[in-house]
Amino acid sequence: MTDTQLDRDGVAVTPAPPAGSGPVARVGGRWIDHYDPEDPAFWASPQGRPVARRNLVWSVFAENIGFSVWQLFSVSTAVLASIGYGFSSNQLFWLVATAGLVGAIMRVPYTFMPALFGGRNWTVVSAALLLVPVALLVVAATTGQPYWFWVLTAITCGFGGGNFASSMANISFFYPDKEKGFALGLNAAGGNIGVAIIQLVGPLAAGAGALALVGGVTGTTEDGAERYVQNVALIWVPFILLAMAGAWFGMHNLSGARANVGAQATIARRKQTWIMSFLYIGAFGSFIGFSGAFPLVLANEFAANTYQYAFLGPLVGSLTRPLGGLLADRVGGARVTVVTFIGQALAIGVSIAFVNAGSFAGFLLSFLVLFGIVGMTNGSTYRMIPIIYRAEAAAGARDETPAQTMYRARRDTAAAVGLISAVGALGAVFIPRIISESYSATGGVGTALGAFCAFYVACVAVTWFVYLRRGTLMQQAGV
């Protein structure tokens, strides 16, 4: 067995056993001691790809529910506005932003949970925590709680936002580097589509009196239609329970994925971590920020009931995310990313023209194009992350064996995925608040959209300068 050595951060590196060193061993029934997806023979065996797929399926399902719960207020606030519940537009935007902020913060500790407790174990726990915001929203909607209680409920919705970081960090260990882009893109897309589901199903549930098993009518719209806000939360209870059961019986913990939290935390000292975090604000931050604010923007700019079309945005953005990862696998993540950021700037510029013209169809279409491009940017930026940390690991390998270098690269990638996703998720705070301030200052959303367009131009410049400019380590590594 190879002796333990110190890596570039002064952290002990103990690689997984070499390929073919023996049969797969399990501890406690759901722990896998040896798992080496980079070994073609192992990957082709029943203990390789089939195991990865099964864990991916339940990871996607649990993450999907997490996203839906995280975005409960993207629908609930629009329903509250439609019935004139008594909260101001600024208060409603704050509820959306609060859930977004806490979800972003929760991604930091969630990143390290699979390494501490095992991916399967943490998926069960994180799914169970989703019952808390669901219960609180039912209480808030049925008992007439004050605004502070609604804020508390929004805070607990942040549990759902944290699920993404732990899910992505966990799944990154199950797939070989050559398939990581598509696998992570599929995992993320499956979670992201939870935003579209809540925005499609939520308004329908809010109008379904037969589903109001707890409490009565929350309010009525101007045309007398009854709305049951508690239903937006109640519908997720059976799916949360299914996610818990599926993770318990269908997923695994990887002994090789367990790592010292201090070793993973050193990723915060890397320059590349913060550069990618900046870019990810423009990618996933745009997706989650616009997803949360889109229903209210539609209701404010056009007819009140147009928020029911908001689900189309995150649906399109979720479906195109794997495509971004697949293209990045083939032609390079940075190349795809620089093109998609240009596309985002152009699409949002067109949306400004349509909102100024008062065209609902044009504005909706331009934003669907924006969401579609943003989804591809999400996939391509995530493909860049493992390549970046593999290049850095190789550059600082010293006297390490190839197995030790690969172990460190995978460890750093898992930690970086969580931290970068946490910073990127701050878009869930920035975008609703910038839009709210735009309304306060100008009475419209145009000023905010112009600021977002300028930010995308900055992302284009950073991507080219760091990852595509000739002569840099990252350009040579084919990031």
GROMACS .gro file of C-alpha atoms in nm:
model
  479
    1MET     CA    1   0.000   0.000   0.000
    2THR     CA    2   0.128   0.348  -0.089
    3ASP     CA    3   0.249   0.550   0.208
    4THR     CA    4   0.049   0.856   0.303
    5GLN     CA    5   0.209   1.185   0.187
    6LEU     CA    6   0.136   1.554   0.222
    7ASP     CA    7  -0.024   1.741  -0.065
    8ARG     CA    8   0.035   2.103  -0.168
    9ASP     CA    9  -0.191   2.223   0.114
   10GLY     CA   10  -0.004   2.020   0.377
   11VAL     CA   11  -0.291   1.774   0.405
   12ALA     CA   12  -0.238   1.398   0.422
   13VAL     CA   13  -0.332   1.218   0.101
   14THR     CA   14  -0.434   0.854   0.122
   15PRO     CA   15  -0.560   0.738  -0.217
   16ALA     CA   16  -0.820   0.471  -0.268
   17PRO     CA   17  -0.687   0.119  -0.315
   18PRO     CA   18  -0.552   0.059  -0.665
   19ALA     CA   19  -0.782  -0.079  -0.932
   20GLY     CA   20  -0.828  -0.454  -0.916
   21SER     CA   21  -0.704  -0.477  -0.558
   22GLY     CA   22  -0.992  -0.696  -0.451
   23PRO     CA   23  -1.368  -0.734  -0.439
   24VAL     CA   24  -1.599  -0.454  -0.341
   25ALA     CA   25  -1.649  -0.457   0.036
   26ARG     CA   26  -1.947  -0.313   0.218
   27VAL     CA   27  -1.967  -0.198   0.575
   28GLY     CA   28  -2.301  -0.192   0.749
   29GLY     CA   29  -2.481  -0.295   0.432
   30ARG     CA   30  -2.481   0.045   0.258
   31TRP     CA   31  -2.114   0.144   0.265
   32ILE     CA   32  -1.884   0.072  -0.031
   33ASP     CA   33  -1.518   0.052   0.067
   34HIS     CA   34  -1.362   0.036  -0.278
   35TYR     CA   35  -1.505   0.230  -0.568
   36ASP     CA   36  -1.287   0.329  -0.865
   37PRO     CA   37  -1.484   0.470  -1.160
   38GLU     CA   38  -1.161   0.565  -1.343
   39ASP     CA   39  -1.078   0.194  -1.385
   40PRO     CA   40  -1.256   0.084  -1.709
   41ALA     CA   41  -1.296  -0.274  -1.587
   42PHE     CA   42  -1.449  -0.164  -1.258
   43TRP     CA   43  -1.675   0.088  -1.431
   44ALA     CA   44  -1.808  -0.183  -1.665
   45SER     CA   45  -1.876  -0.421  -1.376
   46PRO     CA   46  -2.209  -0.450  -1.186
   47GLN     CA   47  -2.044  -0.255  -0.901
   48GLY     CA   48  -1.958   0.039  -1.130
   49ARG     CA   49  -2.199   0.212  -1.368
   50PRO     CA   50  -2.520   0.045  -1.235
   51VAL     CA   51  -2.441   0.159  -0.882
   52ALA     CA   52  -2.367   0.511  -1.002
   53ARG     CA   53  -2.693   0.525  -1.196
   54ARG     CA   54  -2.901   0.406  -0.902
   55ASN     CA   55  -2.748   0.667  -0.673
   56LEU     CA   56  -2.795   0.933  -0.939
   57VAL     CA   57  -3.165   0.854  -0.978
   58TRP     CA   58  -3.244   0.894  -0.608
   59SER     CA   59  -3.011   1.191  -0.576
   60VAL     CA   60  -3.200   1.366  -0.857
   61PHE     CA   61  -3.537   1.287  -0.699
   62ALA     CA   62  -3.440   1.417  -0.354
   63GLU     CA   63  -3.272   1.724  -0.500
   64ASN     CA   64  -3.578   1.793  -0.715
   65ILE     CA   65  -3.802   1.804  -0.408
   66GLY     CA   66  -3.543   2.023  -0.234
   67PHE     CA   67  -3.558   2.279  -0.513
   68SER     CA   68  -3.939   2.279  -0.506
   69VAL     CA   69  -3.944   2.347  -0.133
   70TRP     CA   70  -3.670   2.611  -0.165
   71GLN     CA   71  -3.888   2.796  -0.417
   72LEU     CA   72  -4.219   2.768  -0.232
   73PHE     CA   73  -4.227   3.145  -0.196
   74SER     CA   74  -4.176   3.208  -0.566
   75VAL     CA   75  -4.536   3.083  -0.601
   76SER     CA   76  -4.678   3.167  -0.259
   77THR     CA   77  -4.588   3.536  -0.290
   78ALA     CA   78  -4.755   3.560  -0.632
   79VAL     CA   79  -5.069   3.396  -0.492
   80LEU     CA   80  -5.064   3.630  -0.191
   81ALA     CA   81  -5.034   3.927  -0.426
   82SER     CA   82  -5.327   3.804  -0.635
   83ILE     CA   83  -5.556   3.790  -0.330
   84GLY     CA   84  -5.434   4.120  -0.180
   85TYR     CA   85  -5.318   3.949   0.138
   86GLY     CA   86  -5.184   4.270   0.291
   87PHE     CA   87  -4.811   4.248   0.233
   88SER     CA   88  -4.645   4.515   0.020
   89SER     CA   89  -4.458   4.431  -0.300
   90ASN     CA   90  -4.130   4.499  -0.120
   91GLN     CA   91  -4.225   4.260   0.162
   92LEU     CA   92  -4.310   3.988  -0.090
   93PHE     CA   93  -3.979   4.030  -0.272
   94TRP     CA   94  -3.803   4.009   0.066
   95LEU     CA   95  -3.966   3.671   0.135
   96VAL     CA   96  -3.834   3.540  -0.197
   97ALA     CA   97  -3.489   3.686  -0.129
   98THR     CA   98  -3.477   3.551   0.228
   99ALA     CA   99  -3.536   3.195   0.115
  100GLY     CA  100  -3.271   3.247  -0.152
  101LEU     CA  101  -3.015   3.387   0.090
  102VAL     CA  102  -3.052   3.109   0.345
  103GLY     CA  103  -3.042   2.847   0.071
  104ALA     CA  104  -2.713   2.992  -0.052
  105ILE     CA  105  -2.565   2.998   0.299
  106MET     CA  106  -2.678   2.643   0.372
  107ARG     CA  107  -2.484   2.516   0.072
  108VAL     CA  108  -2.156   2.576   0.254
  109PRO     CA  109  -2.213   2.330   0.543
  110TYR     CA  110  -2.412   2.095   0.319
  111THR     CA  111  -2.107   2.062   0.092
  112PHE     CA  112  -1.917   1.878   0.364
  113MET     CA  113  -2.199   1.659   0.495
  114PRO     CA  114  -2.147   1.365   0.254
  115ALA     CA  115  -1.779   1.354   0.351
  116LEU     CA  116  -1.871   1.350   0.720
  117PHE     CA  117  -2.177   1.123   0.729
  118GLY     CA  118  -2.196   0.951   0.389
  119GLY     CA  119  -2.394   1.059   0.084
  120ARG     CA  120  -2.682   0.819   0.138
  121ASN     CA  121  -2.715   0.900   0.507
  122TRP     CA  122  -2.714   1.276   0.448
  123THR     CA  123  -2.967   1.251   0.166
  124VAL     CA  124  -3.212   1.092   0.408
  125VAL     CA  125  -3.155   1.362   0.672
  126SER     CA  126  -3.167   1.653   0.428
  127ALA     CA  127  -3.492   1.523   0.279
  128ALA     CA  128  -3.646   1.493   0.626
  129LEU     CA  129  -3.559   1.855   0.703
  130LEU     CA  130  -3.786   1.966   0.417
  131LEU     CA  131  -4.086   1.876   0.631
  132VAL     CA  132  -4.008   2.179   0.853
  133PRO     CA  133  -4.080   2.460   0.600
  134VAL     CA  134  -4.376   2.267   0.463
  135ALA     CA  135  -4.534   2.249   0.807
  136LEU     CA  136  -4.460   2.615   0.885
  137LEU     CA  137  -4.613   2.739   0.560
  138VAL     CA  138  -4.930   2.544   0.632
  139VAL     CA  139  -4.948   2.705   0.977
  140ALA     CA  140  -4.877   3.054   0.839
  141ALA     CA  141  -5.142   3.026   0.570
  142THR     CA  142  -5.417   2.877   0.785
  143THR     CA  143  -5.380   3.067   1.111
  144GLY     CA  144  -5.315   3.424   0.995
  145GLN     CA  145  -4.963   3.457   1.133
  146PRO     CA  146  -4.781   3.796   1.132
  147TYR     CA  147  -4.513   3.884   0.880
  148TRP     CA  148  -4.224   3.771   1.103
  149PHE     CA  149  -4.363   3.417   1.100
  150TRP     CA  150  -4.369   3.419   0.721
  151VAL     CA  151  -4.005   3.533   0.726
  152LEU     CA  152  -3.921   3.244   0.959
  153THR     CA  153  -4.090   3.007   0.716
  154ALA     CA  154  -3.888   3.153   0.429
  155ILE     CA  155  -3.570   3.099   0.632
  156THR     CA  156  -3.644   2.728   0.674
  157CYS     CA  157  -3.713   2.697   0.300
  158GLY     CA  158  -3.338   2.749   0.270
  159PHE     CA  159  -3.294   2.383   0.374
  160GLY     CA  160  -3.406   2.293   0.024
  161GLY     CA  161  -3.141   2.516  -0.131
  162GLY     CA  162  -2.863   2.342   0.055
  163ASN     CA  163  -2.954   2.003  -0.093
  164PHE     CA  164  -2.796   2.091  -0.426
  165ALA     CA  165  -2.446   2.128  -0.282
  166SER     CA  166  -2.446   1.797  -0.094
  167SER     CA  167  -2.603   1.615  -0.388
  168MET     CA  168  -2.349   1.744  -0.641
  169ALA     CA  169  -2.054   1.682  -0.409
  170ASN     CA  170  -2.174   1.326  -0.350
  171ILE     CA  171  -2.246   1.236  -0.714
  172SER     CA  172  -1.910   1.377  -0.829
  173PHE     CA  173  -1.742   1.076  -0.662
  174PHE     CA  174  -1.955   0.819  -0.848
  175TYR     CA  175  -1.860   0.906  -1.208
  176PRO     CA  176  -1.531   0.905  -1.402
  177ASP     CA  177  -1.394   1.237  -1.520
  178LYS     CA  178  -1.484   1.169  -1.882
  179GLU     CA  179  -1.855   1.142  -1.788
  180LYS     CA  180  -1.869   1.396  -1.508
  181GLY     CA  181  -1.994   1.683  -1.722
  182PHE     CA  182  -2.304   1.499  -1.838
  183ALA     CA  183  -2.366   1.324  -1.504
  184LEU     CA  184  -2.340   1.643  -1.300
  185GLY     CA  185  -2.545   1.828  -1.560
  186LEU     CA  186  -2.816   1.564  -1.540
  187ASN     CA  187  -2.810   1.567  -1.160
  188ALA     CA  188  -2.834   1.945  -1.153
  189ALA     CA  189  -3.100   1.960  -1.423
  190GLY     CA  190  -3.312   1.705  -1.241
  191GLY     CA  191  -3.293   1.925  -0.933
  192ASN     CA  192  -3.340   2.254  -1.119
  193ILE     CA  193  -3.657   2.129  -1.282
  194GLY     CA  194  -3.810   2.123  -0.936
  195VAL     CA  195  -3.841   2.501  -0.973
  196ALA     CA  196  -4.052   2.456  -1.285
  197ILE     CA  197  -4.263   2.190  -1.115
  198ILE     CA  198  -4.348   2.407  -0.815
  199GLN     CA  199  -4.433   2.699  -1.044
  200LEU     CA  200  -4.655   2.478  -1.260
  201VAL     CA  201  -4.822   2.271  -0.991
  202GLY     CA  202  -4.826   2.535  -0.715
  203PRO     CA  203  -5.079   2.772  -0.875
  204LEU     CA  204  -5.302   2.476  -0.966
  205ALA     CA  205  -5.286   2.341  -0.611
  206ALA     CA  206  -5.361   2.685  -0.467
  207GLY     CA  207  -5.691   2.686  -0.654
  208ALA     CA  208  -5.792   2.330  -0.565
  209GLY     CA  209  -6.025   2.331  -0.265
  210ALA     CA  210  -6.033   1.952  -0.260
  211LEU     CA  211  -5.665   1.949  -0.161
  212ALA     CA  212  -5.716   2.184   0.134
  213LEU     CA  213  -5.699   1.910   0.396
  214VAL     CA  214  -5.571   2.157   0.654
  215GLY     CA  215  -5.745   2.489   0.710
  216GLY     CA  216  -5.982   2.687   0.492
  217VAL     CA  217  -5.961   2.953   0.225
  218THR     CA  218  -5.665   3.189   0.255
  219GLY     CA  219  -5.826   3.451   0.032
  220THR     CA  220  -6.004   3.529  -0.295
  221THR     CA  221  -5.892   3.705  -0.612
  222GLU     CA  222  -6.069   4.009  -0.761
  223ASP     CA  223  -6.293   3.781  -0.966
  224GLY     CA  224  -6.393   3.583  -0.655
  225ALA     CA  225  -6.175   3.274  -0.710
  226GLU     CA  226  -6.072   3.103  -0.387
  227ARG     CA  227  -5.702   3.046  -0.316
  228TYR     CA  228  -5.555   2.799  -0.064
  229VAL     CA  229  -5.191   2.897  -0.013
  230GLN     CA  230  -5.137   2.606   0.229
  231ASN     CA  231  -5.183   2.365  -0.062
  232VAL     CA  232  -4.861   2.491  -0.222
  233ALA     CA  233  -4.680   2.324   0.070
  234LEU     CA  234  -4.907   2.028   0.146
  235ILE     CA  235  -4.865   1.863  -0.192
  236TRP     CA  236  -4.496   1.788  -0.123
  237VAL     CA  237  -4.542   1.579   0.192
  238PRO     CA  238  -4.580   1.237   0.022
  239PHE     CA  239  -4.291   1.309  -0.214
  240ILE     CA  240  -4.063   1.406   0.073
  241LEU     CA  241  -4.143   1.076   0.244
  242LEU     CA  242  -4.074   0.890  -0.081
  243ALA     CA  243  -3.739   1.068  -0.120
  244MET     CA  244  -3.640   0.962   0.232
  245ALA     CA  245  -3.735   0.598   0.166
  246GLY     CA  246  -3.568   0.593  -0.175
  247ALA     CA  247  -3.241   0.730  -0.040
  248TRP     CA  248  -3.247   0.488   0.255
  249PHE     CA  249  -3.302   0.176   0.046
  250GLY     CA  250  -3.152   0.276  -0.289
  251MET     CA  251  -2.837   0.479  -0.225
  252HIS     CA  252  -2.486   0.407  -0.093
  253ASN     CA  253  -2.216   0.573   0.111
  254LEU     CA  254  -1.862   0.572  -0.033
  255SER     CA  255  -1.579   0.522   0.214
  256GLY     CA  256  -1.342   0.680  -0.038
  257ALA     CA  257  -1.550   0.998  -0.040
  258ARG     CA  258  -1.500   1.054   0.331
  259ALA     CA  259  -1.251   1.331   0.388
  260ASN     CA  260  -1.123   1.559   0.656
  261VAL     CA  261  -1.332   1.878   0.647
  262GLY     CA  262  -1.018   2.082   0.704
  263ALA     CA  263  -0.865   1.926   0.395
  264GLN     CA  264  -1.169   2.015   0.186
  265ALA     CA  265  -1.195   2.366   0.334
  266THR     CA  266  -0.854   2.461   0.191
  267ILE     CA  267  -1.033   2.500  -0.140
  268ALA     CA  268  -1.148   2.842  -0.018
  269ARG     CA  269  -0.788   2.966  -0.044
  270ARG     CA  270  -0.767   2.895  -0.417
  271LYS     CA  271  -0.798   3.181  -0.666
  272GLN     CA  272  -0.979   2.960  -0.916
  273THR     CA  273  -1.252   2.889  -0.662
  274TRP     CA  274  -1.349   3.254  -0.645
  275ILE     CA  275  -1.318   3.318  -1.017
  276MET     CA  276  -1.554   3.031  -1.088
  277SER     CA  277  -1.784   3.152  -0.809
  278PHE     CA  278  -1.809   3.488  -0.986
  279LEU     CA  279  -1.897   3.320  -1.314
  280TYR     CA  280  -2.145   3.090  -1.145
  281ILE     CA  281  -2.339   3.390  -1.017
  282GLY     CA  282  -2.396   3.474  -1.382
  283ALA     CA  283  -2.492   3.112  -1.453
  284PHE     CA  284  -2.687   2.944  -1.174
  285GLY     CA  285  -2.739   3.276  -0.993
  286SER     CA  286  -2.931   3.395  -1.298
  287PHE     CA  287  -3.134   3.075  -1.313
  288ILE     CA  288  -3.242   3.071  -0.950
  289GLY     CA  289  -3.270   3.448  -0.915
  290PHE     CA  290  -3.490   3.493  -1.220
  291SER     CA  291  -3.689   3.181  -1.129
  292GLY     CA  292  -3.777   3.332  -0.793
  293ALA     CA  293  -3.857   3.680  -0.924
  294PHE     CA  294  -4.016   3.591  -1.260
  295PRO     CA  295  -4.370   3.527  -1.131
  296LEU     CA  296  -4.382   3.863  -0.951
  297VAL     CA  297  -4.228   4.046  -1.247
  298LEU     CA  298  -4.491   3.904  -1.482
  299ALA     CA  299  -4.769   3.995  -1.238
  300ASN     CA  300  -4.633   4.349  -1.197
  301GLU     CA  301  -4.560   4.421  -1.564
  302PHE     CA  302  -4.862   4.251  -1.721
  303ALA     CA  303  -5.192   4.097  -1.610
  304ALA     CA  304  -5.199   3.958  -1.255
  305ASN     CA  305  -5.267   3.600  -1.367
  306THR     CA  306  -4.967   3.588  -1.607
  307TYR     CA  307  -4.752   3.450  -1.322
  308GLN     CA  308  -4.900   3.112  -1.413
  309TYR     CA  309  -4.669   3.106  -1.717
  310ALA     CA  310  -4.357   3.156  -1.505
  311PHE     CA  311  -4.287   2.783  -1.483
  312LEU     CA  312  -4.184   2.779  -1.850
  313GLY     CA  313  -3.862   2.969  -1.771
  314PRO     CA  314  -3.706   2.729  -1.520
  315LEU     CA  315  -3.843   2.434  -1.721
  316VAL     CA  316  -3.650   2.543  -2.031
  317GLY     CA  317  -3.341   2.629  -1.824
  318SER     CA  318  -3.344   2.289  -1.657
  319LEU     CA  319  -3.381   2.095  -1.982
  320THR     CA  320  -3.091   2.274  -2.152
  321ARG     CA  321  -2.846   2.227  -1.863
  322PRO     CA  322  -2.734   1.875  -1.966
  323LEU     CA  323  -2.685   2.005  -2.320
  324GLY     CA  324  -2.438   2.262  -2.190
  325GLY     CA  325  -2.247   1.990  -2.006
  326LEU     CA  326  -2.249   1.762  -2.310
  327LEU     CA  327  -2.117   2.034  -2.541
  328ALA     CA  328  -1.852   2.121  -2.283
  329ASP     CA  329  -1.742   1.756  -2.271
  330ARG     CA  330  -1.684   1.770  -2.647
  331VAL     CA  331  -1.545   2.118  -2.721
  332GLY     CA  332  -1.437   2.254  -2.382
  333GLY     CA  333  -1.624   2.422  -2.098
  334ALA     CA  334  -1.467   2.767  -2.134
  335ARG     CA  335  -1.545   2.785  -2.506
  336VAL     CA  336  -1.911   2.705  -2.446
  337THR     CA  337  -1.929   2.938  -2.146
  338VAL     CA  338  -1.796   3.246  -2.325
  339VAL     CA  339  -2.046   3.197  -2.609
  340THR     CA  340  -2.341   3.143  -2.375
  341PHE     CA  341  -2.260   3.453  -2.169
  342ILE     CA  342  -2.265   3.654  -2.492
  343GLY     CA  343  -2.603   3.496  -2.565
  344GLN     CA  344  -2.732   3.590  -2.219
  345ALA     CA  345  -2.634   3.954  -2.269
  346LEU     CA  346  -2.809   3.966  -2.607
  347ALA     CA  347  -3.125   3.792  -2.483
  348ILE     CA  348  -3.170   4.022  -2.187
  349GLY     CA  349  -3.109   4.322  -2.411
  350VAL     CA  350  -3.398   4.206  -2.631
  351SER     CA  351  -3.619   4.157  -2.323
  352ILE     CA  352  -3.564   4.523  -2.228
  353ALA     CA  353  -3.701   4.630  -2.567
  354PHE     CA  354  -4.010   4.412  -2.525
  355VAL     CA  355  -4.088   4.525  -2.172
  356ASN     CA  356  -4.058   4.886  -2.283
  357ALA     CA  357  -4.301   4.809  -2.565
  358GLY     CA  358  -4.543   4.642  -2.323
  359SER     CA  359  -4.538   4.315  -2.520
  360PHE     CA  360  -4.612   4.020  -2.294
  361ALA     CA  361  -4.555   3.761  -2.567
  362GLY     CA  362  -4.225   3.918  -2.672
  363PHE     CA  363  -4.103   3.955  -2.314
  364LEU     CA  364  -4.198   3.597  -2.226
  365LEU     CA  365  -4.032   3.459  -2.538
  366SER     CA  366  -3.710   3.656  -2.486
  367PHE     CA  367  -3.692   3.539  -2.127
  368LEU     CA  368  -3.746   3.178  -2.229
  369VAL     CA  369  -3.451   3.216  -2.465
  370LEU     CA  370  -3.252   3.370  -2.177
  371PHE     CA  371  -3.343   3.079  -1.946
  372GLY     CA  372  -3.244   2.829  -2.215
  373ILE     CA  373  -2.901   2.986  -2.258
  374VAL     CA  374  -2.855   3.021  -1.882
  375GLY     CA  375  -2.921   2.648  -1.847
  376MET     CA  376  -2.643   2.574  -2.093
  377THR     CA  377  -2.408   2.807  -1.903
  378ASN     CA  378  -2.486   2.615  -1.585
  379GLY     CA  379  -2.383   2.290  -1.752
  380SER     CA  380  -2.067   2.425  -1.913
  381THR     CA  381  -1.937   2.601  -1.601
  382TYR     CA  382  -1.981   2.285  -1.395
  383ARG     CA  383  -1.785   2.091  -1.654
  384MET     CA  384  -1.499   2.339  -1.610
  385ILE     CA  385  -1.461   2.270  -1.236
  386PRO     CA  386  -1.313   1.914  -1.239
  387ILE     CA  387  -1.076   2.008  -1.522
  388ILE     CA  388  -0.952   2.312  -1.331
  389TYR     CA  389  -0.874   2.120  -1.014
  390ARG     CA  390  -0.724   1.828  -1.202
  391ALA     CA  391  -0.488   2.074  -1.375
  392GLU     CA  392  -0.396   2.236  -1.043
  393ALA     CA  393  -0.345   1.896  -0.879
  394ALA     CA  394  -0.114   1.786  -1.160
  395ALA     CA  395   0.082   2.112  -1.145
  396GLY     CA  396   0.148   2.068  -0.772
  397ALA     CA  397   0.194   1.692  -0.772
  398ARG     CA  398   0.556   1.694  -0.645
  399ASP     CA  399   0.641   1.331  -0.569
  400GLU     CA  400   0.283   1.205  -0.561
  401THR     CA  401   0.176   0.891  -0.741
  402PRO     CA  402  -0.092   0.930  -1.013
  403ALA     CA  403  -0.347   0.774  -0.775
  404GLN     CA  404  -0.270   1.034  -0.506
  405THR     CA  405  -0.296   1.320  -0.754
  406MET     CA  406  -0.629   1.193  -0.882
  407TYR     CA  407  -0.759   1.150  -0.527
  408ARG     CA  408  -0.666   1.508  -0.442
  409ALA     CA  409  -0.825   1.636  -0.763
  410ARG     CA  410  -1.151   1.456  -0.684
  411ARG     CA  411  -1.146   1.576  -0.323
  412ASP     CA  412  -1.088   1.936  -0.431
  413THR     CA  413  -1.356   1.912  -0.701
  414ALA     CA  414  -1.617   1.790  -0.454
  415ALA     CA  415  -1.541   2.073  -0.213
  416ALA     CA  416  -1.526   2.334  -0.489
  417VAL     CA  417  -1.858   2.224  -0.633
  418GLY     CA  418  -2.030   2.300  -0.302
  419LEU     CA  419  -1.860   2.632  -0.233
  420ILE     CA  420  -1.899   2.763  -0.588
  421SER     CA  421  -2.265   2.660  -0.591
  422ALA     CA  422  -2.315   2.843  -0.260
  423VAL     CA  423  -2.174   3.170  -0.393
  424GLY     CA  424  -2.360   3.130  -0.722
  425ALA     CA  425  -2.686   3.079  -0.535
  426LEU     CA  426  -2.656   3.434  -0.401
  427GLY     CA  427  -2.821   3.530  -0.727
  428ALA     CA  428  -3.139   3.417  -0.553
  429VAL     CA  429  -3.089   3.719  -0.327
  430PHE     CA  430  -2.931   3.976  -0.559
  431ILE     CA  431  -3.174   3.946  -0.849
  432PRO     CA  432  -3.502   3.982  -0.652
  433ARG     CA  433  -3.357   4.269  -0.448
  434ILE     CA  434  -3.215   4.453  -0.751
  435ILE     CA  435  -3.548   4.415  -0.928
  436SER     CA  436  -3.732   4.538  -0.619
  437GLU     CA  437  -3.506   4.843  -0.598
  438SER     CA  438  -3.559   4.907  -0.968
  439TYR     CA  439  -3.934   4.916  -0.911
  440SER     CA  440  -3.891   5.147  -0.613
  441ALA     CA  441  -3.668   5.389  -0.804
  442THR     CA  442  -3.821   5.387  -1.152
  443GLY     CA  443  -4.151   5.202  -1.128
  444GLY     CA  444  -4.031   4.935  -1.371
  445VAL     CA  445  -3.788   4.647  -1.420
  446GLY     CA  446  -3.587   4.797  -1.709
  447THR     CA  447  -3.305   4.943  -1.498
  448ALA     CA  448  -3.244   4.610  -1.327
  449LEU     CA  449  -3.233   4.425  -1.659
  450GLY     CA  450  -2.975   4.672  -1.790
  451ALA     CA  451  -2.755   4.605  -1.488
  452PHE     CA  452  -2.777   4.230  -1.546
  453CYS     CA  453  -2.677   4.276  -1.911
  454ALA     CA  454  -2.365   4.467  -1.805
  455PHE     CA  455  -2.276   4.190  -1.560
  456TYR     CA  456  -2.292   3.928  -1.835
  457VAL     CA  457  -2.051   4.135  -2.044
  458ALA     CA  458  -1.810   4.129  -1.747
  459CYS     CA  459  -1.847   3.750  -1.729
  460VAL     CA  460  -1.751   3.723  -2.096
  461ALA     CA  461  -1.433   3.922  -2.030
  462VAL     CA  462  -1.335   3.717  -1.723
  463THR     CA  463  -1.393   3.384  -1.898
  464TRP     CA  464  -1.177   3.481  -2.194
  465PHE     CA  465  -0.896   3.637  -1.986
  466VAL     CA  466  -0.859   3.350  -1.738
  467TYR     CA  467  -0.951   3.040  -1.937
  468LEU     CA  468  -0.914   3.110  -2.309
  469ARG     CA  469  -0.624   3.353  -2.334
  470ARG     CA  470  -0.319   3.183  -2.480
  471GLY     CA  471  -0.034   3.085  -2.253
  472THR     CA  472  -0.227   3.036  -1.929
  473LEU     CA  473  -0.222   2.707  -1.738
  474MET     CA  474  -0.599   2.677  -1.777
  475GLN     CA  475  -0.588   2.730  -2.152
  476GLN     CA  476  -0.319   2.467  -2.186
  477ALA     CA  477  -0.523   2.226  -1.973
  478GLY     CA  478  -0.818   2.265  -2.209
  479VAL     CA  479  -1.058   2.403  -1.951
   0.00000   0.00000   0.00000
